[in-house]
């Protein structure tokens, strides 16, 4: 029935759980309150079995109804077949997750659910081991299992293997079910899996007497009693022993094909089609029910009839609900256009518009937006009350409708990161200056003391206290669960963070160098950055990602690629502190908030001396606020991170030729300057140069757009606004490589000088021809 909705044009795309029903019933039976699912689009039966999804909800998902009350899985933001439960109250505070069955919100990227699964499972382990925190809403002594599901073909993805390995190392309570239908859309197993058998090739992960590892179970997907045993067994092993389990569910089918985008007859031969017909898990389940005398043929026939009726009614109701408001809105809009037409010289055009709208029997929001907005073009220059009524209608309609598609990119709640009040760092009179890394270390010490649910992990993060000693000695103090080393596996480091943050912990995931964050980019952009948005505020993962970058040398160590990050990570905060006091202040602010962020520490700043604040762990650097670090009158220079140190040096040199530059530290790249302070500087200097070490058109272009377009800086400019960036390539190695790849002091000096030369060649004669 769902497929038909796509064929008739009511829905755009449909993907369903058919062929995979029976193992999901077994999984639902073993699933307990407090447990979490991290799965994919086939799991509708599991969701329905637990009462977390109703047939009507499913149809609303197909129609993409924007009302979350009606389409509870994403309010129309995701394709249907992507599931979730609600972890948050409407004010953004946590529900008691131990009292409900939980599903993290699905994403479409195959295997993208795996890294997060690791963290969901690890949370149980942390809650079992760490006694000093209030875990009452999240865990009962770590007795929760994280249940993963994945298609057989998706086990080809690197994310799958990385997660499996990490799960074995960490020994966390996760049960990974592989729904094996021997295909991935049209591509058969021989192209996906060595030996065409995923559990066979995973067998090296099987635990034995000498080694920890996995329990690996293999079970046929139509065999209900075997499935029930497997799932009960898996649940016990994972829940009690915290040993991960893999359940390879074989011999599943995919009736009709992968999705509404095509039939499976195109790629399965007659033999396979016949096998699927004979062995579909529902068919064999039915045979087993009859053989066991659990029900009679007529009882089952009656049941099927009733189910069909329920689904048909649900479908009808959902479509009626989807249309309800639109139909009412259409009625009022038709009336308004009619009234406006009656007085207008453009009556004919407006009447045609009205009639076209009347003809749309099942209007969607777009129909209403197009007709209403177009109608105003025919009323240009008129000043009737009828026109005004239409204008008001359009405004109201857009104000009400746009948030349905655009809300919750960031938190609408009180503790949104940009709402956290700044607290200045305090200094005593000793004037003591210490290495930047000491400020970070002692600030982290304060934070781990203050927040018992905070933990940090990454490559070299634990025993040695990170590669720059910003966590020196903290593992001894807080233990190896909270200050932890991980394997070299950026994607699952982020996955650990996402999963644990979803379960109430405050993880800080460390990516050793910025240039290696790209290994984890999919989990960051697809999962973390979209989480609040795609759940319309029903789930949150306040994960802090810590990394170091800027101004280093070499293609994979320069740490400059800010443009890529700010574009892919909308939904996160991106902070580029120029020194370790600013960085520490950002961590303090973020811990008070509950939103995800990326903090890029300045790699060449760990050994630079800074005055040590006395209120460590307390002072808060504001997010979204720029800082003027030198006042000046002739030009505004905007930069961030380590490049600022060069800009500051150049500003002194510029004074020698009579140019007094104002320097502004952007500090926060996402969001940039929410108080719009830069334009105030431009009003004074009338000239603007944005300097960074990213590629041309990268982060500097974004900043320029913010100032010139959003802040309307163009009004105050007497010279063309410009950017000064690195070369278009990644940075070459060594001092010379740096000098000739990234903007250097001479580049900055000459660029500023050339802007003033152009404006006033008399006072600033040509520097070089
Ligand atoms: C990263 C990524 N690549 C490709 C796709 C397109 N795609 C969606 S489902 C699918 C096949 C998945 O097959 P399998 O994992 O066996 O699951 P099944 O649908 O058979 O249950 C593909 C290629 C995707 N969603 N994500
Ligand atoms: Mg498959």
Short mmCIF file of N, CA and C and ligand atoms in Angstrom, two decimals, residues 20 40-42 151-154 179-185 254, ligand 2:
data_model
loop_
_atom_site.label_atom_id
_atom_site.label_comp_id
_atom_site.label_asym_id
_atom_site.label_seq_id
_atom_site.Cartn_x
_atom_site.Cartn_y
_atom_site.Cartn_z
N UNK A 20 12.17 -8.64 6.04
CA UNK A 20 13.06 -8.64 7.20
C UNK A 20 12.26 -8.64 8.51
N UNK A 40 18.72 0.94 10.63
CA UNK A 40 18.52 1.54 9.30
C UNK A 40 17.09 1.31 8.83
N UNK A 41 16.85 1.73 7.59
CA UNK A 41 15.48 1.88 7.10
C UNK A 41 14.64 0.61 7.04
N UNK A 42 15.23 -0.58 7.28
CA UNK A 42 14.39 -1.78 7.18
C UNK A 42 13.62 -2.08 8.47
N UNK A 151 22.38 -3.78 6.85
CA UNK A 151 22.18 -4.70 5.72
C UNK A 151 23.48 -5.40 5.38
N UNK A 152 23.34 -6.58 4.77
CA UNK A 152 24.55 -7.34 4.43
C UNK A 152 25.51 -6.56 3.55
N UNK A 153 24.96 -5.85 2.56
CA UNK A 153 25.85 -5.15 1.62
C UNK A 153 26.58 -4.01 2.31
N UNK A 154 25.93 -3.40 3.27
CA UNK A 154 26.55 -2.25 3.94
C UNK A 154 27.70 -2.66 4.84
N UNK A 179 21.12 -8.02 8.63
CA UNK A 179 19.99 -8.56 7.85
C UNK A 179 20.55 -8.94 6.47
N UNK A 180 20.66 -10.24 6.21
CA UNK A 180 21.34 -10.69 4.99
C UNK A 180 20.32 -11.20 3.98
N UNK A 181 20.08 -10.40 2.95
CA UNK A 181 19.21 -10.83 1.84
C UNK A 181 20.03 -11.08 0.58
N UNK A 182 21.33 -11.15 0.76
CA UNK A 182 22.27 -11.48 -0.32
C UNK A 182 22.37 -10.43 -1.41
N UNK A 183 21.74 -9.31 -1.19
CA UNK A 183 21.82 -8.23 -2.18
C UNK A 183 22.03 -6.88 -1.48
N UNK A 184 22.55 -5.93 -2.24
CA UNK A 184 22.54 -4.51 -1.87
C UNK A 184 21.96 -3.80 -3.09
N UNK A 185 20.72 -3.40 -3.03
CA UNK A 185 19.92 -3.04 -4.20
C UNK A 185 20.07 -4.15 -5.25
N UNK A 254 13.90 -9.78 -0.17
CA UNK A 254 13.50 -8.39 -0.39
C UNK A 254 12.40 -8.39 -1.45
MG1 LIG B 2 20.89 -6.54 1.54
#
